[in-house]
XYZ file of C-alpha atoms in Angstrom:
151
model
C 0.000 0.000 0.000
C 2.842 2.364 0.871
C 4.467 1.708 -2.536
C 1.235 2.515 -4.357
C 0.843 5.815 -2.471
C 4.447 6.822 -3.226
C 3.980 5.882 -6.891
C 0.724 7.853 -7.164
C 2.207 10.883 -5.423
C 5.288 10.773 -7.673
C 3.113 10.486 -10.772
C 0.951 13.431 -9.735
C 3.980 15.611 -8.993
C 5.588 14.723 -12.322
C 2.366 15.494 -14.206
C 1.925 18.826 -12.413
C 5.552 19.807 -13.088
C 5.232 18.887 -16.769
C 2.081 20.967 -17.158
C 3.657 23.963 -15.413
C 6.726 23.860 -17.660
C 4.598 23.600 -20.770
C 2.390 26.528 -19.780
C 5.290 28.952 -19.230
C 6.225 28.788 -22.909
C 2.730 29.157 -24.361
C 1.770 32.268 -26.251
C 2.224 31.749 -29.984
C 1.478 28.920 -32.413
C 2.350 25.486 -31.062
C 3.142 27.011 -27.659
C 6.114 28.954 -29.027
C 6.410 32.452 -27.553
C 6.102 35.169 -30.156
C 6.671 38.871 -30.394
C 3.817 41.351 -30.472
C 4.327 43.543 -33.552
C 2.578 46.655 -34.835
C 3.462 49.046 -37.639
C 2.283 52.621 -38.091
C 2.886 55.126 -40.882
C 3.158 58.858 -40.379
C 4.219 61.176 -43.206
C 7.372 59.634 -44.744
C 8.116 57.162 -41.963
C 7.014 53.720 -40.872
C 7.576 52.781 -37.235
C 7.593 49.080 -36.406
C 7.196 48.377 -32.698
C 8.249 44.925 -31.504
C 7.465 43.701 -27.980
C 9.268 40.611 -26.713
C 7.644 38.506 -23.945
C 9.046 38.812 -20.407
C 12.110 36.644 -19.647
C 12.855 36.364 -23.385
C 14.905 38.239 -25.967
C 15.355 38.517 -29.740
C 18.655 39.133 -31.516
C 19.328 42.489 -33.171
C 22.438 41.288 -35.021
C 24.092 38.038 -36.109
C 26.675 38.218 -33.298
C 30.467 38.059 -33.520
C 30.358 34.454 -34.790
C 27.857 35.455 -37.531
C 25.607 32.537 -36.557
C 22.536 34.075 -34.900
C 19.166 34.967 -36.425
C 18.329 38.667 -35.977
C 15.037 40.506 -36.442
C 14.447 40.895 -40.185
C 11.954 42.839 -42.301
C 10.502 41.735 -45.644
C 8.925 44.574 -47.632
C 8.049 42.448 -50.704
C 4.306 42.252 -49.912
C 4.103 46.080 -49.783
C 6.116 46.436 -53.008
C 4.095 43.764 -54.842
C 0.870 45.520 -53.798
C 2.210 48.785 -55.244
C 2.116 50.529 -51.845
C 5.855 51.332 -52.004
C 8.285 51.443 -54.922
C 11.434 50.346 -53.104
C 12.483 48.894 -49.798
C 12.479 51.627 -47.123
C 15.771 52.661 -45.510
C 16.252 51.904 -41.820
C 16.707 55.226 -39.989
C 16.917 53.977 -36.424
C 16.654 50.793 -34.404
C 16.770 49.830 -30.732
C 20.188 50.084 -29.093
C 19.843 46.704 -27.440
C 22.075 45.199 -24.788
C 25.073 42.946 -25.305
C 24.351 39.371 -24.262
C 27.325 37.982 -22.334
C 27.034 34.410 -23.614
C 27.092 35.299 -27.325
C 28.395 38.862 -27.526
C 25.362 39.723 -29.674
C 22.977 42.634 -29.269
C 19.585 41.574 -27.927
C 16.192 43.227 -27.658
C 14.312 42.833 -24.387
C 10.926 44.403 -23.807
C 9.807 46.764 -26.579
C 11.870 48.387 -29.310
C 11.048 50.600 -32.277
C 12.489 50.375 -35.778
C 11.956 53.512 -37.881
C 12.096 53.374 -41.686
C 11.991 56.270 -44.153
C 9.516 55.864 -47.011
C 8.226 57.865 -49.944
C 4.733 58.526 -48.650
C 2.759 56.728 -45.967
C 1.951 53.153 -47.063
C -1.205 52.703 -44.966
C -2.760 49.281 -45.453
C 0.426 47.707 -46.825
C 1.562 44.357 -45.455
C 5.017 43.890 -43.985
C 6.567 40.600 -42.876
C 8.744 40.533 -39.751
C 10.934 37.615 -38.658
C 11.887 37.115 -35.031
C 13.549 34.331 -33.125
C 12.584 34.344 -29.468
C 15.010 32.962 -26.872
C 14.134 32.087 -23.274
C 16.564 33.753 -20.873
C 15.834 31.323 -18.040
C 16.257 28.009 -19.873
C 18.623 29.330 -22.557
C 16.425 27.735 -25.231
C 15.902 29.538 -28.540
C 12.757 28.703 -30.458
C 12.547 28.328 -34.219
C 12.285 31.667 -36.025
C 8.851 32.757 -37.169
C 7.530 35.254 -39.702
C 4.532 37.427 -38.847
C 2.600 39.553 -41.322
C 1.580 42.980 -40.043
C -0.615 45.541 -41.782
C 0.746 49.082 -41.588
C -1.784 51.362 -39.873
């Protein structure tokens, strides 16, 4: 009887721990955390605001080993729709902080990327790629592309 109670208690604890670990990573598709992204146009600028979940970061550059996956912007949908004629120039981006383990610049919290455009491409679609990394476990999730409509 004592063995059965210990086994049941162990099984319940293991199940509860597994569920708790799974829940901490849920927010995007398939439980993968994802950035919250919005884009707004004002005069000749588009501002893309990217918010990274708490206890996570995204890379702003490829790092000194040139092996990391930074935030990337794909303007092809806007160009194909005729909303812009050429890819906008990046005017400013978040400063970021240097991650000790990799030497790369990372974005924590929210950062804004400002692009100069010819006109205000309201209603145009923009694709943004991020790779989210968990700062507690050290795990980086597969990169994902999100399509955002410029407001």
